[in-house]
Tab-separated table of C-alpha atoms in Angstrom:
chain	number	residue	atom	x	y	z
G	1415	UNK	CA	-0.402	1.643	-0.496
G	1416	UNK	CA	-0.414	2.121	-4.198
G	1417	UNK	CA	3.063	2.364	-4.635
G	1418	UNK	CA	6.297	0.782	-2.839
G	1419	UNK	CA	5.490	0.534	0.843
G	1420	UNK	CA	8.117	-1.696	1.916
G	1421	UNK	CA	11.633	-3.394	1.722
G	1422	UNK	CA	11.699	-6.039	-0.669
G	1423	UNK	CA	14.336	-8.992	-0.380
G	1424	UNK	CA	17.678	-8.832	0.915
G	1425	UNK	CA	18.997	-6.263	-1.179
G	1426	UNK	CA	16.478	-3.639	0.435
G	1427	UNK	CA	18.398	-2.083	3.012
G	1428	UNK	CA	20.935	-0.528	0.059
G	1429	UNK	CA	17.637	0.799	-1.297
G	1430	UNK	CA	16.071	3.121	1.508
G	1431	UNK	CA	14.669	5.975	0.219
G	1432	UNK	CA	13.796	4.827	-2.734
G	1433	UNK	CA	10.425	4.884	-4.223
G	1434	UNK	CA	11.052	1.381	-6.636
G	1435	UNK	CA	12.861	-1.121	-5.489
G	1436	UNK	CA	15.750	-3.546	-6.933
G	1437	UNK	CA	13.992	-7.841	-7.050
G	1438	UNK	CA	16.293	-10.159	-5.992
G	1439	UNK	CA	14.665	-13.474	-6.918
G	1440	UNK	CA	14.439	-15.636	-3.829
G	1441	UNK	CA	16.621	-18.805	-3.627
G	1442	UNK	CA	15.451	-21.943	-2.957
G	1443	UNK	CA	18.091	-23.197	-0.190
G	1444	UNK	CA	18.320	-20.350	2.234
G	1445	UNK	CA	18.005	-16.951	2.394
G	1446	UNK	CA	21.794	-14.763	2.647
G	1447	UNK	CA	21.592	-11.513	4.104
G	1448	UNK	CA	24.055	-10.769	1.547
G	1449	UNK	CA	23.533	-8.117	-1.184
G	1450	UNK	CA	25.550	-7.897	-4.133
G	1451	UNK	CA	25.447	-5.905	-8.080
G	1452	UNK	CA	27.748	-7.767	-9.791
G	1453	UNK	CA	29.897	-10.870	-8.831
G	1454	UNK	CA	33.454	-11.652	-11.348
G	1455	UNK	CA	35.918	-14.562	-11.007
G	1456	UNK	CA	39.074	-14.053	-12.711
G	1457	UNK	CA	41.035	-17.263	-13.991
G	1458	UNK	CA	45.002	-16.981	-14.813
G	1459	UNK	CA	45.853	-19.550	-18.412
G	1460	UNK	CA	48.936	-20.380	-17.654
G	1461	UNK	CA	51.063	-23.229	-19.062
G	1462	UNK	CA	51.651	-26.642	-17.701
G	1463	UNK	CA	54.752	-25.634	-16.322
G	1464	UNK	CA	53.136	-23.041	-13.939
G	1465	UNK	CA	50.908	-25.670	-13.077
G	1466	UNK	CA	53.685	-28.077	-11.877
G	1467	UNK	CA	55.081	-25.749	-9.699
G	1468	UNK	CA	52.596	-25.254	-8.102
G	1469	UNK	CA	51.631	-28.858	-7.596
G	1470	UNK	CA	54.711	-29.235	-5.840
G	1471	UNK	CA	54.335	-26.322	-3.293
G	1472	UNK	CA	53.390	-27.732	0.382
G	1473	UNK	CA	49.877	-29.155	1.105
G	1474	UNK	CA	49.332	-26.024	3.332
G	1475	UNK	CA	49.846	-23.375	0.977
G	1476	UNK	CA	46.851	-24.776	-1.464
G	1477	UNK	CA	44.355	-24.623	1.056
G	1478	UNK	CA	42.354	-21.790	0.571
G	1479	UNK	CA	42.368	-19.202	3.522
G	1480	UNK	CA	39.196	-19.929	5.838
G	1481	UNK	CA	38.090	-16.108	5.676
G	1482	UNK	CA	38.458	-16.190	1.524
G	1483	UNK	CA	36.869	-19.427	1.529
G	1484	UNK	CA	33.967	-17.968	3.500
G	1485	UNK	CA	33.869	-14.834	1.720
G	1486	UNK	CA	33.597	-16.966	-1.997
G	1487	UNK	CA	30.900	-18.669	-0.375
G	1488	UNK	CA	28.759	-15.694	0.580
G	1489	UNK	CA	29.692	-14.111	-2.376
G	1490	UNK	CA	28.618	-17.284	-4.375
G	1491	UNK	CA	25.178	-17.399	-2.049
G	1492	UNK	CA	24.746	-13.743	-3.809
G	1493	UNK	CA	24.943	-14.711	-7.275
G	1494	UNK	CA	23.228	-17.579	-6.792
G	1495	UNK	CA	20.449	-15.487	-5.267
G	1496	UNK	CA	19.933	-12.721	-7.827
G	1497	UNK	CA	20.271	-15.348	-11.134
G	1498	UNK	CA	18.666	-18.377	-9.625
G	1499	UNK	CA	14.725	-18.821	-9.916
G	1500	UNK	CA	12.320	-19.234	-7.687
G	1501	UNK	CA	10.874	-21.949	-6.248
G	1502	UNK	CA	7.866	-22.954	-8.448
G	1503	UNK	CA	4.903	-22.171	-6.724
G	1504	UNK	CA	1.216	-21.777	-8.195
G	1505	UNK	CA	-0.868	-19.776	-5.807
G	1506	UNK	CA	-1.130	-15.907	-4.378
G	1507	UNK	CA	1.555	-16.665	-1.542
G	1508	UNK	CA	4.062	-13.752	0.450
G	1509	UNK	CA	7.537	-15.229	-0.889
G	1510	UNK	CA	7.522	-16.198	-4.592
G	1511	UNK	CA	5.594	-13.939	-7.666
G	1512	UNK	CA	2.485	-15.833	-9.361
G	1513	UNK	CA	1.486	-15.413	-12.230
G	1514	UNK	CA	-2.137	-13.374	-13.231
G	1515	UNK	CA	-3.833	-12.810	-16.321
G	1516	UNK	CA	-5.647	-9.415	-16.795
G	1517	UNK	CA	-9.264	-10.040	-17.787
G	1518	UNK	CA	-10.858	-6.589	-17.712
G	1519	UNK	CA	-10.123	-3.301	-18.205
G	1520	UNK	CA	-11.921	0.059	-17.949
G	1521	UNK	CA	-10.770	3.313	-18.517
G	1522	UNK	CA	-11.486	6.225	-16.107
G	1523	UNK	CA	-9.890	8.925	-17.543
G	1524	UNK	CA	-6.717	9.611	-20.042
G	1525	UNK	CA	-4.367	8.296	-17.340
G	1526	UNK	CA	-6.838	6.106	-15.010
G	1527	UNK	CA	-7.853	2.917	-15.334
G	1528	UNK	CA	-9.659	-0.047	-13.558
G	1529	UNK	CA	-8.417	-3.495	-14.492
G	1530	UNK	CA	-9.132	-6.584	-12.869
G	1531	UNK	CA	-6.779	-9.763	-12.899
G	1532	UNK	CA	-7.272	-13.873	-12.720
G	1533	UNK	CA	-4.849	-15.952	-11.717
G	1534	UNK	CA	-3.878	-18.593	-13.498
G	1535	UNK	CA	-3.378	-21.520	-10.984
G	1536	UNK	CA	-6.956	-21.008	-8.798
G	1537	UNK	CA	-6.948	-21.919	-5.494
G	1538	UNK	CA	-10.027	-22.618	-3.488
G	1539	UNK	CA	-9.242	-21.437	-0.635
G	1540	UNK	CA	-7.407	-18.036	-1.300
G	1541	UNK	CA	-5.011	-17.247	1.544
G	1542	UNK	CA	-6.615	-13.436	1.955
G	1543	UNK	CA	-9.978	-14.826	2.730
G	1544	UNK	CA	-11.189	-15.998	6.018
G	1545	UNK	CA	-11.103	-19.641	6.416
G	1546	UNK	CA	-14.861	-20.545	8.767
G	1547	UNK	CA	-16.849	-22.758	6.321
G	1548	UNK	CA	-19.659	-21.591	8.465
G	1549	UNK	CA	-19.308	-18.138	7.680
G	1550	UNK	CA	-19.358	-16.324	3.942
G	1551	UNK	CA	-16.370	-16.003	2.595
G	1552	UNK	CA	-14.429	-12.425	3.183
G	1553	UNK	CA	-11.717	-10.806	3.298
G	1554	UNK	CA	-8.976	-11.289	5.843
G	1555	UNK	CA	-7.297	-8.376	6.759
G	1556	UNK	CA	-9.332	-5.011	6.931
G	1557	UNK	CA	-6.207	-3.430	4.902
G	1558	UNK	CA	-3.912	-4.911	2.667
G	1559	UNK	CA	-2.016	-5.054	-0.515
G	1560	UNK	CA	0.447	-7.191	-3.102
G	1561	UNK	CA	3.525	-6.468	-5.232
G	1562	UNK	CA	3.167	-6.503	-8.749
G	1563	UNK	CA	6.872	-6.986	-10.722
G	1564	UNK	CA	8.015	-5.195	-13.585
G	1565	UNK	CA	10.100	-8.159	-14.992
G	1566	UNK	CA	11.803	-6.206	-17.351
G	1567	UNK	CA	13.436	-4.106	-14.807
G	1568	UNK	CA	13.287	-6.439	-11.811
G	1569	UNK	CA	11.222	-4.015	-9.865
G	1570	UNK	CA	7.798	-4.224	-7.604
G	1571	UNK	CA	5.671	-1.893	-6.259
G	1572	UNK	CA	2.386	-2.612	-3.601
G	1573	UNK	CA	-0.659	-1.828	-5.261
G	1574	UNK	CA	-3.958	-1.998	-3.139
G	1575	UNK	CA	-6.853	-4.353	-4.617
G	1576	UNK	CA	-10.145	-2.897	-4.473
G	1577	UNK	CA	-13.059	-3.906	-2.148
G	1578	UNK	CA	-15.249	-6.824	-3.816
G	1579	UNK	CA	-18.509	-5.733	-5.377
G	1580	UNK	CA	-21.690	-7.108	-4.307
G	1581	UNK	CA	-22.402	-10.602	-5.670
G	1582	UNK	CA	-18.972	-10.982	-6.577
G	1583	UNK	CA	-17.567	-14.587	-5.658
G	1584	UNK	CA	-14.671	-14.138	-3.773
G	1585	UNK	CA	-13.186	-17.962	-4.032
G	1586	UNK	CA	-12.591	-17.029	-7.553
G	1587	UNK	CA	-9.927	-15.493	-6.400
G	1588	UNK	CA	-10.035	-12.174	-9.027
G	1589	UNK	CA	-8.703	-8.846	-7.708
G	1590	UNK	CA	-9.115	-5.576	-9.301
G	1591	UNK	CA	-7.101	-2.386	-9.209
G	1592	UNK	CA	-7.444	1.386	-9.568
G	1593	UNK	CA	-4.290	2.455	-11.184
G	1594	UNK	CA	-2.843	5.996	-12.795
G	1595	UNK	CA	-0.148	6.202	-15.091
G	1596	UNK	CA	2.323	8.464	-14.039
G	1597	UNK	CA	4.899	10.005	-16.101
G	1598	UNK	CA	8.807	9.195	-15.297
G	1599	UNK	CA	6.491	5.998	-13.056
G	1600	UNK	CA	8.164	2.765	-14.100
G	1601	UNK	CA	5.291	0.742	-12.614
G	1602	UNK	CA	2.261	2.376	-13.697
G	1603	UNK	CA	3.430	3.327	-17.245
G	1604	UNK	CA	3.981	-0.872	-17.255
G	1605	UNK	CA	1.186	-1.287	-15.974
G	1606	UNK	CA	-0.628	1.709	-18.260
G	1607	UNK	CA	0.551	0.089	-21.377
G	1608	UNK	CA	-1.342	-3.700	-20.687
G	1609	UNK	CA	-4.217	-5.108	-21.883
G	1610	UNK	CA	-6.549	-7.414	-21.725
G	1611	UNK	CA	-4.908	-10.855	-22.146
G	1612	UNK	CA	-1.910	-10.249	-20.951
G	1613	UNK	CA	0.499	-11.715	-17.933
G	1614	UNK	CA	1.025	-9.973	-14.783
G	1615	UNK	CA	3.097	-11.187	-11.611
G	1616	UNK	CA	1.743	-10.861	-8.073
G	1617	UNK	CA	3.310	-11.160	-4.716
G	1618	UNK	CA	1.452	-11.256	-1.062
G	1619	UNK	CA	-0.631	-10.553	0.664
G	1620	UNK	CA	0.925	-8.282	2.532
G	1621	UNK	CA	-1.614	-6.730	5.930
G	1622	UNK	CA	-1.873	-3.571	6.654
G	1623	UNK	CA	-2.134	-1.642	9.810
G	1624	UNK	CA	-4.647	-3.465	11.708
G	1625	UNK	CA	-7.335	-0.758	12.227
G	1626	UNK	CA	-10.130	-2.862	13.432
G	1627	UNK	CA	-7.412	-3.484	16.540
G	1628	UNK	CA	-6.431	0.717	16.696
G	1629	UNK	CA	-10.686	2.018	16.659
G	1630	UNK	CA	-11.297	-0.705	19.104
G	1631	UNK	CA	-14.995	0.738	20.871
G	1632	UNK	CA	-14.489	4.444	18.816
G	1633	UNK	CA	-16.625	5.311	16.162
G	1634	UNK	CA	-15.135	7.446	13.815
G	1635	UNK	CA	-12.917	6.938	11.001
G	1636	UNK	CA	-12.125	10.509	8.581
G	1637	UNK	CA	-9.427	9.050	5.824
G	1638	UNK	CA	-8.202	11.828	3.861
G	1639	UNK	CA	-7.453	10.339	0.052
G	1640	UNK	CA	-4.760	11.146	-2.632
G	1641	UNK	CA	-6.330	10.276	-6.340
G	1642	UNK	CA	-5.752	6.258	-6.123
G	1643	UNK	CA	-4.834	6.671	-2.371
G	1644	UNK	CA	-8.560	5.739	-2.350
G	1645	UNK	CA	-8.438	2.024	-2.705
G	1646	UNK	CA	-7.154	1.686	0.732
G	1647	UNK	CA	-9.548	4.197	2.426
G	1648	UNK	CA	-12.394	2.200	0.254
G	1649	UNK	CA	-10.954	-1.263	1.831
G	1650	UNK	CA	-11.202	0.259	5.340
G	1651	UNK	CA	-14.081	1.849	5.107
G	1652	UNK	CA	-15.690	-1.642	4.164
G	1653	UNK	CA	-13.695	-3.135	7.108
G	1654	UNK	CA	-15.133	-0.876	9.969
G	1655	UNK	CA	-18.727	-0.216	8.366
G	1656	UNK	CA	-19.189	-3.966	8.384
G	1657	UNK	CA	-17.926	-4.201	11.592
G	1658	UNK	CA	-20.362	-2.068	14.056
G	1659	UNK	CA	-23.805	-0.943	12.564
G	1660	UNK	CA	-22.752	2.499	14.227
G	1661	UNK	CA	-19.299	3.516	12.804
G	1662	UNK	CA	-19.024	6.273	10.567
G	1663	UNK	CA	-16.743	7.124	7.703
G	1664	UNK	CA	-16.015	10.366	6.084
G	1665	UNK	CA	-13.533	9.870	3.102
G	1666	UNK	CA	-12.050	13.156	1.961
G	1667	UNK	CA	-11.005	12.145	-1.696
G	1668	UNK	CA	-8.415	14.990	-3.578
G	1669	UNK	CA	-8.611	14.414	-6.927
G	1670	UNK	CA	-6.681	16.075	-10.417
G	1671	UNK	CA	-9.654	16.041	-12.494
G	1672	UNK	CA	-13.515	15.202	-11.449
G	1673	UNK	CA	-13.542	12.643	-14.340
G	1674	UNK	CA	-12.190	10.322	-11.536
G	1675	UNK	CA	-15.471	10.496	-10.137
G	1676	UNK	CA	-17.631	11.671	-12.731
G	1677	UNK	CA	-18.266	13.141	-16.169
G	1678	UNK	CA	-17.544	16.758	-15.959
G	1679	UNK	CA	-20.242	19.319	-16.701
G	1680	UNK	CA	-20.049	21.154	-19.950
G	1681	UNK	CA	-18.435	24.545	-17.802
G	1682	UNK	CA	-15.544	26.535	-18.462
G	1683	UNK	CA	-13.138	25.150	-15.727
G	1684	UNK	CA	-10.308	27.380	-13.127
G	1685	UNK	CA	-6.744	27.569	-13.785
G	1686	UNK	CA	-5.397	24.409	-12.192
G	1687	UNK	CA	-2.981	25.434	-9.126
G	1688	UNK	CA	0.389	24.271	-9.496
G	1689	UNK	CA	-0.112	21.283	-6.922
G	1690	UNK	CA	-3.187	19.842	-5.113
G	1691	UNK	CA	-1.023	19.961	-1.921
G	1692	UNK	CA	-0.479	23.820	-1.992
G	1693	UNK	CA	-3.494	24.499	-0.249
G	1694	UNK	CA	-3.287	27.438	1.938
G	1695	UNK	CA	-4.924	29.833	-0.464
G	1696	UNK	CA	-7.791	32.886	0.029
G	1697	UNK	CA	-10.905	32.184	1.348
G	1698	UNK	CA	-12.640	32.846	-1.718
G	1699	UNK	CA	-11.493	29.993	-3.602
G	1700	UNK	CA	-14.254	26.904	-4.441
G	1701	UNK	CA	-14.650	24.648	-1.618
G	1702	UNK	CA	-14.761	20.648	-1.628
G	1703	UNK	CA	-18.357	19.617	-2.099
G	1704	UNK	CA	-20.404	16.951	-0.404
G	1705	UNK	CA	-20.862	14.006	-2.981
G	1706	UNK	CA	-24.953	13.496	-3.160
G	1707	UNK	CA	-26.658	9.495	-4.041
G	1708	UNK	CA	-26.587	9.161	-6.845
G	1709	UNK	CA	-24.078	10.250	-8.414
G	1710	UNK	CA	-24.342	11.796	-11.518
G	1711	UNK	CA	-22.620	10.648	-14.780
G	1712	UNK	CA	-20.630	8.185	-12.300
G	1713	UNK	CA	-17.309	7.088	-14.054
G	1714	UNK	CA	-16.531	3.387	-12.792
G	1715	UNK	CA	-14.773	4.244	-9.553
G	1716	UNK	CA	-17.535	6.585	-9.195
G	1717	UNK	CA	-19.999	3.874	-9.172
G	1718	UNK	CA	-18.494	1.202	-6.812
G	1719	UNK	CA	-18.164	4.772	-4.443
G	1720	UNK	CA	-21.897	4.812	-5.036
G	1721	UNK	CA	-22.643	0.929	-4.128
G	1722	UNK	CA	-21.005	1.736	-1.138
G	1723	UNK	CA	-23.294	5.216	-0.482
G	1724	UNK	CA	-26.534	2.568	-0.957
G	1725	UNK	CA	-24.898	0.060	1.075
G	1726	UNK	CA	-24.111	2.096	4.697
G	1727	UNK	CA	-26.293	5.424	4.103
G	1728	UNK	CA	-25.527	8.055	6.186
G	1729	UNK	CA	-22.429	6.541	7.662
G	1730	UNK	CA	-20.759	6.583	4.535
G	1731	UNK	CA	-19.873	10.496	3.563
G	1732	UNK	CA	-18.065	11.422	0.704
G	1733	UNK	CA	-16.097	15.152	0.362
G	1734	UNK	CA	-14.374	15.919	-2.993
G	1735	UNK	CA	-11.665	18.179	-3.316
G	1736	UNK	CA	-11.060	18.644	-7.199
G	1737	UNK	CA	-7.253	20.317	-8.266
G	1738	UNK	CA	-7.805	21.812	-11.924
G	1739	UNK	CA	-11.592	23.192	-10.000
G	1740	UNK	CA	-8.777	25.018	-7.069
G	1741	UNK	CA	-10.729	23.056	-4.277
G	1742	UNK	CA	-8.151	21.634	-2.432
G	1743	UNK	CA	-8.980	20.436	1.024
G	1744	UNK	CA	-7.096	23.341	3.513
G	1745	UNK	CA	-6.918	22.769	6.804
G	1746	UNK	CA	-10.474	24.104	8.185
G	1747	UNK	CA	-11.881	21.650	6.061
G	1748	UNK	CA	-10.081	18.456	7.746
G	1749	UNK	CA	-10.691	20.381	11.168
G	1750	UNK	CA	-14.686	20.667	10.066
G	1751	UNK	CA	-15.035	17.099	8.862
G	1752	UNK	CA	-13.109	15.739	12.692
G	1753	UNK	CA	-15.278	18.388	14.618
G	1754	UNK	CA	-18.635	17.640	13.139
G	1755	UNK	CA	-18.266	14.345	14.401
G	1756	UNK	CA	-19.797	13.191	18.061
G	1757	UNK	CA	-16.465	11.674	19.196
G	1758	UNK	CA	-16.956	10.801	22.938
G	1759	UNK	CA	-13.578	11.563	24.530
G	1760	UNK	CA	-11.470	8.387	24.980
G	1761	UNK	CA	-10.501	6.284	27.360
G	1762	UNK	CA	-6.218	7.138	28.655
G	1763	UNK	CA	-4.780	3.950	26.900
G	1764	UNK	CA	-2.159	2.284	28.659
G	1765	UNK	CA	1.314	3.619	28.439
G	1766	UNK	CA	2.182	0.566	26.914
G	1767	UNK	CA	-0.107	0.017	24.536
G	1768	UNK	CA	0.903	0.445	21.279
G	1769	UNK	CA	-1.860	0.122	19.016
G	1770	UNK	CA	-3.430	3.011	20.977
G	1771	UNK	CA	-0.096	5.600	21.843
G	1772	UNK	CA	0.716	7.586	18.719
G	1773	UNK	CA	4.537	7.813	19.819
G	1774	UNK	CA	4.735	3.915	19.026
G	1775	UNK	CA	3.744	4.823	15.575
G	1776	UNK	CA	6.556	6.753	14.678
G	1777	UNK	CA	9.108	3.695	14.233
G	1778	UNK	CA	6.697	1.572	13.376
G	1779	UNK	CA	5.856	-0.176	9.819
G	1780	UNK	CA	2.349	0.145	8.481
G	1781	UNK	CA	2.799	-3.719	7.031
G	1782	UNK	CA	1.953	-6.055	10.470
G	1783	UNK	CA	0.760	-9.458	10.455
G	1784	UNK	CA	-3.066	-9.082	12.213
G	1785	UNK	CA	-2.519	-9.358	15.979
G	1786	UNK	CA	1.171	-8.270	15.834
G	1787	UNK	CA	0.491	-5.168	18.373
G	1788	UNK	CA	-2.139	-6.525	21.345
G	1789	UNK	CA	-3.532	-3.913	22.785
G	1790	UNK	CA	-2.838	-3.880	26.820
G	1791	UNK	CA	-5.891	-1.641	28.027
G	1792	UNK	CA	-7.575	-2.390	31.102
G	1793	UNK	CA	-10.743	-1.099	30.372
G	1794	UNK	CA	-13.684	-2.021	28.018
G	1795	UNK	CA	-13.597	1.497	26.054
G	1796	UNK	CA	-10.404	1.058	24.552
G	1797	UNK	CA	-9.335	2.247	20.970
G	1798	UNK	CA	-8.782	5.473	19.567
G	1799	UNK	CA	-10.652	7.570	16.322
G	1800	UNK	CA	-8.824	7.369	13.149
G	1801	UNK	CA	-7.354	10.390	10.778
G	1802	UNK	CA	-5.983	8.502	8.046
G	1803	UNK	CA	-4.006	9.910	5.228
G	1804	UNK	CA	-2.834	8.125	2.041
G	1805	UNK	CA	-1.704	9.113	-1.619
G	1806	UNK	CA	1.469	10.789	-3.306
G	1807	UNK	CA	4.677	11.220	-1.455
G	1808	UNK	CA	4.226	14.908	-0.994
G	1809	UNK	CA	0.340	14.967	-0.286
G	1810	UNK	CA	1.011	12.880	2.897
G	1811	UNK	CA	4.122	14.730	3.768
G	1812	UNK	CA	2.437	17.990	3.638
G	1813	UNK	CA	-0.911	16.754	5.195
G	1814	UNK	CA	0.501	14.732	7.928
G	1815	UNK	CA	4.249	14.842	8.205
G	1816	UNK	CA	6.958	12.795	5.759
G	1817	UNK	CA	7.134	8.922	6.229
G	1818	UNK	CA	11.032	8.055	7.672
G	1819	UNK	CA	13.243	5.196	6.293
G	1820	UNK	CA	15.237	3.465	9.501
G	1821	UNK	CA	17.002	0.651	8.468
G	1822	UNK	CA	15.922	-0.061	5.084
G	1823	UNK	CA	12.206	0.235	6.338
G	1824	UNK	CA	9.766	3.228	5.603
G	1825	UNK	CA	8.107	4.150	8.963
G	1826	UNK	CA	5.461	6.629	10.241
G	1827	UNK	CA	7.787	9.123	11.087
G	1828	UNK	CA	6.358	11.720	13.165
G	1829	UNK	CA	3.107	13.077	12.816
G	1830	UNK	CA	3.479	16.786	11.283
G	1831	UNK	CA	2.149	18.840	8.667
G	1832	UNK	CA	-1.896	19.766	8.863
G	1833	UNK	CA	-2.422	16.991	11.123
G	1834	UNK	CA	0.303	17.828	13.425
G	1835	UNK	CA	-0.947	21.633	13.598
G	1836	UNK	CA	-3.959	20.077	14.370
G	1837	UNK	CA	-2.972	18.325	17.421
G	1838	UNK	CA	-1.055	21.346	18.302
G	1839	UNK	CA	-4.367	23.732	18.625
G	1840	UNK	CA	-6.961	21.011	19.887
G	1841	UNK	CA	-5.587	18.956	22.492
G	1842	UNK	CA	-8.734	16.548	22.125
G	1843	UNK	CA	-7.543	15.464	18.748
G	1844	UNK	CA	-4.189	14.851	20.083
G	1845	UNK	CA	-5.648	12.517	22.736
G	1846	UNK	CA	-8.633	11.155	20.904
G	1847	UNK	CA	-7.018	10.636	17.490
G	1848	UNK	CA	-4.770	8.135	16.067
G	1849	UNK	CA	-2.806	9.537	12.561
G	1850	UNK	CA	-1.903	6.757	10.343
G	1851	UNK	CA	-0.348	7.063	7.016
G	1852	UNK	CA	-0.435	4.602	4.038
C-alpha cells in the first residue's frame, strides 16, 4: 500500500496501468464521468454586418443542436471539474485533500525516513478510530491507508500510516509514515525533500482488505514484506495479535540494506545481487536470519519492530532477508516459515463465499469498505490462513503473481509466481491458504 493502489477520480480509467495517477479536483455540484486534458472555445470577430445577418436568419437555425448543446455541457462539467476547487472541508475525510503539517522526522538510512504529520484542523473524533466511548480508542480498520498529493504535479499516491506506539493518544489524530525515496519516484522524492514544518495534503481513509473477516477461526498469518511494504504487514499484524491471544505472525521483511533495521556491524559486506527478487541462487548463499529481542543497534523502525517483539512474544516472529548481504528469501524459505506452522486443516468454505474462495480474489480490489464481502459459511470454523505479500511492483509479481488492471482498477490478478508454485506442490496450502497482495 505504499504507493498508488487505486483509481483516483474520474479521470482514472484513462490511467490504468499506471503507477501515479493524474488529480482531478472534485467539483462541488456533481460528479461527471467525463474525463478531459484540455478544453478550447474558439470565437469568430466579425463585424456588425455579419452580425445582422445573422440576426435575421430564422428562429430555428440559432438554436443550438440538442446533441452540441449536450456535448458543451459535458464538456463544460470537465473543465469545470479539473480547474474548480474543492469543497472546503477541514478534517481527514475520503473525498476532498486536508491539509497536514509534518512535525517529526527521523532518518533511517540515506534514502529512509520516518516522519510523522498533524493536521491542522483536529477533530475529536477521527473518522479511522472506533467510535464506543466505552471502549479505548483504536483503530478502525485492521488495514488501511490515505493519499498524499503532490500539488505541483496534481498527483497522489496511498501511503500506509504506521501502527500507534504505546501511550500514544490516538484522538490527536497524528499519523506517521515509513517512506523511501526512490529515484525517477515523483512521490517519495516530494516527499524525501520535506521537512519539519512544512504542509502536506491527505486524502482517506481508504480500508483495506478486511483480514480479520478472511482468518475468521485460523491462526496463522506469514506476510512476506518488501522494504516499506512493512507498514501494512506491521498494521495487520497489530490487527490479528490483538484480536485472539493465540494467533501467530511471522513477517518475512526483504530489505536493501540492514540499516533499515539496524546499525550494520563493522564487516566487509557481499556483492549486492542485481535485484532482491532474483532469488533462485546456490544453496550456499547466506540465509535470512531470525531477528532475536532485543535488537541490537535498532534504527527507529527497528525499534517500534521491537515494541511489538515485547508486546506479543513468541507470536510475533521476525525473518530478515538482507539484498547487498545476498539473503534473499527463495522459495524453501517461504515453504519453511508456512510448514513450521500447526495449521489445522480448514473447514471447505462455501462455494460462494468470497472472503474465503481464492478465485473471488482475482477480480477483486484490495480497497473494501469493512463488511463489503460477508462471509456465507455454515459452520463455526470458518476462515482461511493468510500468505500475504506486499512491496515493489516486481517483488510481488515475482513472489506471488502480477496485480491486473480491469477497468481502470488494479486487481489481484491470479495468484502465480512462488506462491502459485507453492499451491501447485502442496495441495494443503492451496486449500488452507488465502494469498493476498497489497
Amino acid at each position: 500500500m505504499n504507493g498508488s493502489r487505486k483509481t483516483i477520480g474520474a479521470c482514472g480509467g484513462m490511467l490504468a496501468g499506471s503507477s501515479t495517477h493524474v488529480l482531478p479536483h472534485r467539483p462541488a455540484w456533481s460528479v461527471i464521468p467525463f474525463c478531459t486534458r484540455q478544453m478550447s472555445t474558439q470565437r469568430t470577430h466579425e463585424g456588425g454586418s455579419r452580425r445582422q445577418k445573422q440576426d435575421t436568419r430564422p428562429l430555428q437555425a440559432r438554436v443550438i443542436n440538442p446533441a452540441l448543446a449536450a456535448l458543451l455541457l459535458i464538456g463544460g462539467g470537465g473543465v469545470y471539474y479539473l480547474a474548480t476547487p474543492a469543497p472546503k472541508e477541514t478534517v481527514l475525510n475520503q473525498d476532498t485533500f486536508v491539509p497536514y503539517t509534518i512535525t517529526s522526522r527521523e532518518a533511517i538510512s540515506a534514502a529512509s525516513f520516518i516522519f510523522t504529520v498533524t493536521p491542522q484542523h483536529p477533530n475529536p473524533s477521527p473518522r479511522f478510530l472506533t467510535n464506543d466511548p466505552s471502549q479505548p480508542a483504536k483503530w478502525r480498520y485492521p488495514l488501511w491507508s490515505v493519499e498524499f498529493k503532490q500539488p505541483d504535479v496534481q498527483i497522489a499516491r496511498n501511503y500506509t500510516p504506521l501502527p500507534p506506539l504505546d501511550g500514544e493518544r490516538l484522538e490527536d489524530g497524528k499519523l506517521r509514515f515509513y517512506v523511501r525515496s526512490i529515484p525517477g519516484g515523483e512521490m517519495s522524492t516530494y516527499l524525501g525533500r520535506l521537512t519539519v514544518g512544512r504542509e502536506v495534503w491527505l486524502r482517506g481513509a481508504h480500508p483495506g482488505f478486511d483480514v480479520e473477516t478472511r482468518l475468521g477461526s485460523q491462526k496463522n498469518v506469514v506476510f512476506l514484506a518488501g522494504g516499506t511494504g512493512v507498514a501494512p504487514a506491521m498494521q495487520v499484524a497489530r490487527a490479528v495479535l490483538d484480536d485472539d491471544a493465540d494467533t501467530s505472525f511471522t513477517l518475512l521483511w526483504a530489505i536493501r540494506s540492514r540499516e533499515e533495521l539496524q546499525q550494520p556491524p563493522d564487516s566487509p559486506r557481499r556483492p549486492a545481487p542485481s535485484s532482491w527478487w532474483n532469488v533462485f541462487g546456490s544453496s550456499s548463499k547466506p540465509q535470512p536470519a531470525d531477528v532475536g529481542h532485543p535488537i541490537a543497534a535498532a534504527s527507529a523502525l527497528g525499534r517500534e519492530l521491537q515494541e511489538m517483539q515485547t508486546r506479543y512474544g513468541d507470536r510475533f516472529r521476525i525473518q530478515v532477508g538482507v539484498d547487498d548481504e545476498s539473503s534473499q528469501f527463495r522459495t524453501s524459505h517461504i515453504a519453511t516459515a508456512i510448514q513450521s506452522l500447526s495449521a489445522a486443516p480448514t473447514v471447505t468454505s462455501a462455494p460462494d463465499c468470497q472472503p474465503h474462495n481464492q478465485k473471488f480474489h482475482g477480480p477483486a480490489s484490495e480497497f473494501e469498505p469493512k463488511g463489503a464481502r460477508p462471509c456465507s459459511c455454515h459452520t463455526e470454523n470458518r476462515g482461511k490462513n493468510l500468505f500475504m505479500v506486499s512491496g515493489p511492483e516486481g517483488f510481488i509479481s515475482h513472489y506471488a503473481g502480477p496485480k491486473v488492471w480491469l477497468g481502470g482498477v488494479e486487481t489481484q490478478g491470479a495468484v502465480g509466481g512462488v506462491a502459485g508454485e507453492l499451491r501447485r506442490r502442496n495441495p494443503s496450502f492451496a486449500s488452507d491458504w488465502l494469498v493476498l497482495k497489497l
